[in-house]
Tab-separated table of C-alpha atoms and ligand atoms in Angstrom:
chain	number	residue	atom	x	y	z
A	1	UNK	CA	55.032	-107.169	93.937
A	2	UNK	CA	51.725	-108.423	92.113
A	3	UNK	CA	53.785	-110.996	90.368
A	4	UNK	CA	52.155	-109.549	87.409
A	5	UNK	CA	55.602	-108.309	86.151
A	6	UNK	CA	57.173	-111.687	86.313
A	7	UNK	CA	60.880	-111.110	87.220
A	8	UNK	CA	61.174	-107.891	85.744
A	9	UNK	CA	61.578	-105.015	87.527
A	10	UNK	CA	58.543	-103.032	88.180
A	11	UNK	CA	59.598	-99.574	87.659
A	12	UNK	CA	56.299	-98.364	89.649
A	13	UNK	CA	57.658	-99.854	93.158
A	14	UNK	CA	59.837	-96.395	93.367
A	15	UNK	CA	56.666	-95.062	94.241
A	16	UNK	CA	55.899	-97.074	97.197
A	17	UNK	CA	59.369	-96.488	98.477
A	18	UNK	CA	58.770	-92.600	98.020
A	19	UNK	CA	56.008	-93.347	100.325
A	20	UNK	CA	57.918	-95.347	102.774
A	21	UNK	CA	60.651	-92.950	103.529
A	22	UNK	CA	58.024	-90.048	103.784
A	23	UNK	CA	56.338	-91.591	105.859
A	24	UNK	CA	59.421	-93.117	107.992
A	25	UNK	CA	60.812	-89.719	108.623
A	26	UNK	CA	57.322	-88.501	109.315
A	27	UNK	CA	57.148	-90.325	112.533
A	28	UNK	CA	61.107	-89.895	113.500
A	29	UNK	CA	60.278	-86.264	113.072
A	30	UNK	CA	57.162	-86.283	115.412
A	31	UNK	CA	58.902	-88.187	118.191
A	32	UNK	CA	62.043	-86.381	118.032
A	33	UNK	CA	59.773	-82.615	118.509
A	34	UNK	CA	57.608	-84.234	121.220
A	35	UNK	CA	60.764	-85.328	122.968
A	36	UNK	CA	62.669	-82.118	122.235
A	37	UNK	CA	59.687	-80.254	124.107
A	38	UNK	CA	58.589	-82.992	126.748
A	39	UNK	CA	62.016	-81.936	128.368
A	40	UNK	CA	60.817	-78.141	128.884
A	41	UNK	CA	58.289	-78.724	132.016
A	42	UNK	CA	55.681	-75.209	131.734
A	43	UNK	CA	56.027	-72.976	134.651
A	44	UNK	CA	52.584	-72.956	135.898
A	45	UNK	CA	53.570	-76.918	136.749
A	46	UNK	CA	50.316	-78.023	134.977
A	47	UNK	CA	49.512	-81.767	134.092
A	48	UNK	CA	48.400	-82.851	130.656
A	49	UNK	CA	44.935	-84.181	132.512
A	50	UNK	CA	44.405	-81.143	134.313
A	51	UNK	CA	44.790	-79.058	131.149
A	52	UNK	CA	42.467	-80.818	129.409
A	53	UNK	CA	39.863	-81.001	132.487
A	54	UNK	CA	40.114	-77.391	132.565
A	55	UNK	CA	40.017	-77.308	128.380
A	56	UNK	CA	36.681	-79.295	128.657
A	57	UNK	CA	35.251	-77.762	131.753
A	58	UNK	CA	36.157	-74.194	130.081
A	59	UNK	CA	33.899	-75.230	127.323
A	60	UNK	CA	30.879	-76.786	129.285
A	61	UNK	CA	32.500	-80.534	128.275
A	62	UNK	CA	32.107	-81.152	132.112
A	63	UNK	CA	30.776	-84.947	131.193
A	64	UNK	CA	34.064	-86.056	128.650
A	65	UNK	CA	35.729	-88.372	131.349
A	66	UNK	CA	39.653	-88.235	130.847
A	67	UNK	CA	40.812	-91.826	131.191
A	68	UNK	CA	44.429	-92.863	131.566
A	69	UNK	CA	46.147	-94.998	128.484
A	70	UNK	CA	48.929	-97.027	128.174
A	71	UNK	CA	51.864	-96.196	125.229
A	72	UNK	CA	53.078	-93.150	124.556
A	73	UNK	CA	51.371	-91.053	121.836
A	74	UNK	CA	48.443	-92.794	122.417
A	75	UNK	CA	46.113	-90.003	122.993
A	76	UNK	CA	42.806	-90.070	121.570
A	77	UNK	CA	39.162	-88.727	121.877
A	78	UNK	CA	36.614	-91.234	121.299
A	79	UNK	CA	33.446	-89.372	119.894
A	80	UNK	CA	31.372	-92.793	120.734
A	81	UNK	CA	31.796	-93.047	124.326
A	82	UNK	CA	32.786	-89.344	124.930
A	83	UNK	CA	35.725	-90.218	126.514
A	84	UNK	CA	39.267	-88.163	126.510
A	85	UNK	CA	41.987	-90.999	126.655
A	86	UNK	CA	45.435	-89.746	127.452
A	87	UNK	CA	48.719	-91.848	127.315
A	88	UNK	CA	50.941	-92.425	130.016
A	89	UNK	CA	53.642	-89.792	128.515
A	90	UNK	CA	50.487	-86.944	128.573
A	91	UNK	CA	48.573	-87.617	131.569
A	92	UNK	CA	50.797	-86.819	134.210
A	93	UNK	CA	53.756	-85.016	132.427
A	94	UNK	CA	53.674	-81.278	133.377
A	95	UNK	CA	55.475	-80.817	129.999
A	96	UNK	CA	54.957	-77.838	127.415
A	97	UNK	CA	54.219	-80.946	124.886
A	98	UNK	CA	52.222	-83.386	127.189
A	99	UNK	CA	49.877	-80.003	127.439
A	100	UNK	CA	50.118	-79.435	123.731
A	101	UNK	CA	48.558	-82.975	123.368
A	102	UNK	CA	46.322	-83.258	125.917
A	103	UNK	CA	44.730	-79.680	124.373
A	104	UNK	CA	44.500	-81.305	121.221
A	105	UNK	CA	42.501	-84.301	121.868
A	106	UNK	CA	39.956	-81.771	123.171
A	107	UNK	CA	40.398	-79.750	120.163
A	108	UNK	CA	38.600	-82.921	118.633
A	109	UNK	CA	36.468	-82.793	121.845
A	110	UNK	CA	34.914	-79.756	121.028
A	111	UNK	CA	34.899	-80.563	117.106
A	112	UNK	CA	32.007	-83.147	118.265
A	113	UNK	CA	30.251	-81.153	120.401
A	114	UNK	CA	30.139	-78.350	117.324
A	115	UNK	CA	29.440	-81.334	114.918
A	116	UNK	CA	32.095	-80.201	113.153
A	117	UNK	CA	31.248	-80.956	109.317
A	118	UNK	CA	34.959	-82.931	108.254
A	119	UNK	CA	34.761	-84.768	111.614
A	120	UNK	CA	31.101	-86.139	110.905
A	121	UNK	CA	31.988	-86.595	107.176
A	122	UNK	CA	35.294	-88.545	108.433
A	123	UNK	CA	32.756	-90.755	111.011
A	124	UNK	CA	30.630	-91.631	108.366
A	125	UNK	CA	33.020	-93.351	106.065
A	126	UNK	CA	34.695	-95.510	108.394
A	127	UNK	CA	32.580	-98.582	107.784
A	128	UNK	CA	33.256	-97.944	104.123
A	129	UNK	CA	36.785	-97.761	104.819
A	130	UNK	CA	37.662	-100.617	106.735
A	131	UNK	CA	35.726	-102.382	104.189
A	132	UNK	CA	38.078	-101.034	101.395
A	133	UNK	CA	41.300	-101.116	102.838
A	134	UNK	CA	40.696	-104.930	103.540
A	135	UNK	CA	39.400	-105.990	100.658
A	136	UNK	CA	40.886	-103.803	97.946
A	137	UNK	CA	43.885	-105.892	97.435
A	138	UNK	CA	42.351	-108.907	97.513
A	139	UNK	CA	40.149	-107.845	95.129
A	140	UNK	CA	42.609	-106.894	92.561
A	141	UNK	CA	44.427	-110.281	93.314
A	142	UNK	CA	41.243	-112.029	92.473
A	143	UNK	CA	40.436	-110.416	89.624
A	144	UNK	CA	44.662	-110.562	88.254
A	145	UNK	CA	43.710	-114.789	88.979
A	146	UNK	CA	40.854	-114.618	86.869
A	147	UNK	CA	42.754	-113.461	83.535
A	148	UNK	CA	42.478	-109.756	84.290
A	149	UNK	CA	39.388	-109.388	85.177
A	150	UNK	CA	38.841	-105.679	84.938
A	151	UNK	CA	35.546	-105.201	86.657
A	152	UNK	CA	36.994	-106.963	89.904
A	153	UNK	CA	40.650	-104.750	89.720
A	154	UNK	CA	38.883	-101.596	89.128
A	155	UNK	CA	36.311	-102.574	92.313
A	156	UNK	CA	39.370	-103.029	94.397
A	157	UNK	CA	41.028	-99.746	92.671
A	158	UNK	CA	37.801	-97.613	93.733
A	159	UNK	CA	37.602	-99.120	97.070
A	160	UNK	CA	41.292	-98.263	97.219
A	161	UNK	CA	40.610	-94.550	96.662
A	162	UNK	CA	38.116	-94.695	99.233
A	163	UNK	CA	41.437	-95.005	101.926
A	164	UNK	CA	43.334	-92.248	100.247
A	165	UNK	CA	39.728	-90.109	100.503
A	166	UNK	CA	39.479	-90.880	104.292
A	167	UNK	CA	43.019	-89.824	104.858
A	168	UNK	CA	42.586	-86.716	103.361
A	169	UNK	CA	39.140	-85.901	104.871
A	170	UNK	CA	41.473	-86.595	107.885
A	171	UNK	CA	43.655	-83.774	107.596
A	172	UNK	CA	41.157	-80.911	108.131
A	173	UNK	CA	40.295	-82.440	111.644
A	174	UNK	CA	43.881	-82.422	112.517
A	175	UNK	CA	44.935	-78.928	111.532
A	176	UNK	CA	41.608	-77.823	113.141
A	177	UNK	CA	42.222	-79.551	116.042
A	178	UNK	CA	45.489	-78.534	116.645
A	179	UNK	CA	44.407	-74.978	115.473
A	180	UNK	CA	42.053	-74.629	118.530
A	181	UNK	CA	44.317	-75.920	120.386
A	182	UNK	CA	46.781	-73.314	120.042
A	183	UNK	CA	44.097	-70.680	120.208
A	184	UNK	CA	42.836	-71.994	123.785
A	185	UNK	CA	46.980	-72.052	125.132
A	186	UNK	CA	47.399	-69.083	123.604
A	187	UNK	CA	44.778	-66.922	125.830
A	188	UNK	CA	47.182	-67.882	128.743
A	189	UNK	CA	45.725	-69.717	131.246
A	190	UNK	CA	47.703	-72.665	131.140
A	191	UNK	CA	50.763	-71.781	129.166
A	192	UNK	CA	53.139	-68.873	129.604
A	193	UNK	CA	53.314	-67.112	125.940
A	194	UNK	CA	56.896	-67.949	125.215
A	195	UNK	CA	55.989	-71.425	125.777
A	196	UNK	CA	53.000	-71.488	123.301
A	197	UNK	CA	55.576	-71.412	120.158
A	198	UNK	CA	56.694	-74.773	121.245
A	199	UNK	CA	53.105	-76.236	121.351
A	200	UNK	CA	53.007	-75.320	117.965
A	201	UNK	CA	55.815	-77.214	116.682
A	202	UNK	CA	54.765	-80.320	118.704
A	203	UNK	CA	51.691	-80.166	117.015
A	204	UNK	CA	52.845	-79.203	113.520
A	205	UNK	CA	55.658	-82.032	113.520
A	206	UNK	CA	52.006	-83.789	114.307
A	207	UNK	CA	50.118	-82.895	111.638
A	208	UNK	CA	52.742	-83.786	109.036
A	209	UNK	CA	52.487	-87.678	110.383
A	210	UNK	CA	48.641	-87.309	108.636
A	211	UNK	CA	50.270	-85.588	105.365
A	212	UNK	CA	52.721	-88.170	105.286
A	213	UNK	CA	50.325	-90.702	105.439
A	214	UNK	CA	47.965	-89.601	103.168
A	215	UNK	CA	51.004	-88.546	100.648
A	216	UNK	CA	51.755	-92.594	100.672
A	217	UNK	CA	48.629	-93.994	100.561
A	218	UNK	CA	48.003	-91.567	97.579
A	219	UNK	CA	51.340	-92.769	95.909
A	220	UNK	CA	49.965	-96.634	96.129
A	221	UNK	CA	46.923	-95.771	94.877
A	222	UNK	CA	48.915	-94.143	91.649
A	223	UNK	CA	50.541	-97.779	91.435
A	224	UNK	CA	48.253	-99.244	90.899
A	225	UNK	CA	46.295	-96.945	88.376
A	226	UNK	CA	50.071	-97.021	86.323
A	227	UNK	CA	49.814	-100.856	86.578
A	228	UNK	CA	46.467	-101.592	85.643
A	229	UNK	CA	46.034	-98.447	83.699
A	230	UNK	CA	47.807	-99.727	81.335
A	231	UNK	CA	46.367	-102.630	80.587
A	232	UNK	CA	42.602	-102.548	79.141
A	233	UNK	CA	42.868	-104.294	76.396
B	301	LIG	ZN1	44.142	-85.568	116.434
């Protein structure tokens, strides 16, 4: 892929494909729970907005604004302009996992409003982030140009890491989230309690898109330590 191998065949790329069919099944598996349970509409007739209005209001987050989004599985929360953004497939749908959704974007609702500690620590890298994942490969390019320059490859290596951190400092604000979530449906004031198991393998199917993720990112990051691991001279 680096050209670095010539024409042979770079042993290492089995890695990246590891990561591509995690990650492809990942999101099949998601979309294929949320539509199994988007079918099952929950008997008290509830909307995905008016769940999470009564989520927020419930926990004195009368100023969060829920805004309508376009896509499906679109939801958000943005912490900057306190805003609860909810996707065309949530915000209307009286569905056991339009509800699920909606009451987990204010799972990260409340996370701000507790400061919760992985949420802040996951705020405060994203500069650093979005400067590593753009310029870590280039990096490494630049430095493979200059006849291996290892001070430039092992830069874009650390900056590298820096993604593969983020993604994993993301997965304790998504199993939180999701873990209130469940804990607010299950006290039964929006959800019947048969229909609370089915929140909880929307959500889980979910969470595994962010393991996924991280699993591959972690797997390209190995790549590239077995490539240029290998070769300090
Ligand atoms: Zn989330």
């Amino acid at each position: 892929m680096y050209g670095y191998y010539g024409y042979g065949f770079d042993p290492t790329f089995i890695l990246i494909i590891i990561g591509l069919v995690i990650s492809l099944w990942a999101s099949w598996f998601v979309k294929h729970n949320f539509n199994k349970y988007d079918q099952y509409d929950s008997r008290r007739g509830t909307t995905g907005a008016e769940a999470a209005r009564y989520i927020l209001d419930q926990a004195r987050l009368q100023n969060i604004q829920i805004n309508r989004i376009s896509g499906n599985l679109t939801d958000n929360y943005n912490p900057g302009d306190k805003t609860l953004n909810l996707s065309e497939s949530t915000y209307g749908s009286t569905s056991v996992a339009a509800i699920g959704v909606a009451a987990h974007e204010c799972g990260h609702a409340i996370q701000d409003q507790k400061s919760y500690a992985p949420m802040r620590l996951r705020a405060a890298l994203v500069p650093a982030v979005n400067l590593g994942s753009q310029a870590s490969i280039p990096l490494i390019f630049i430095g493979m140009i200059f006849g291996m320059n290892h001070t430039l490859i092992s830069i874009g290596i650390w900056l590298f890491a820096l993604v593969v951190l983020f993604q994993v400092v993301t997965l304790p604000v998504e199993f939180n989230a999701s873990g209130r979530a469940i804990r607010i449906l299950s006290s039964g004031d929006l959800l019947e309690s048969d229909e609370v198991p089915m929140v909880k393998k929307v959500l889980g199917a979910a969470a595994l898109t962010y393991v996924a993720a991280a699993i591959s990112t972690a797997l390209q990051l190995l790549r590239l330590i077995l490539i240029f691991g290998n070769n300090r001279d």
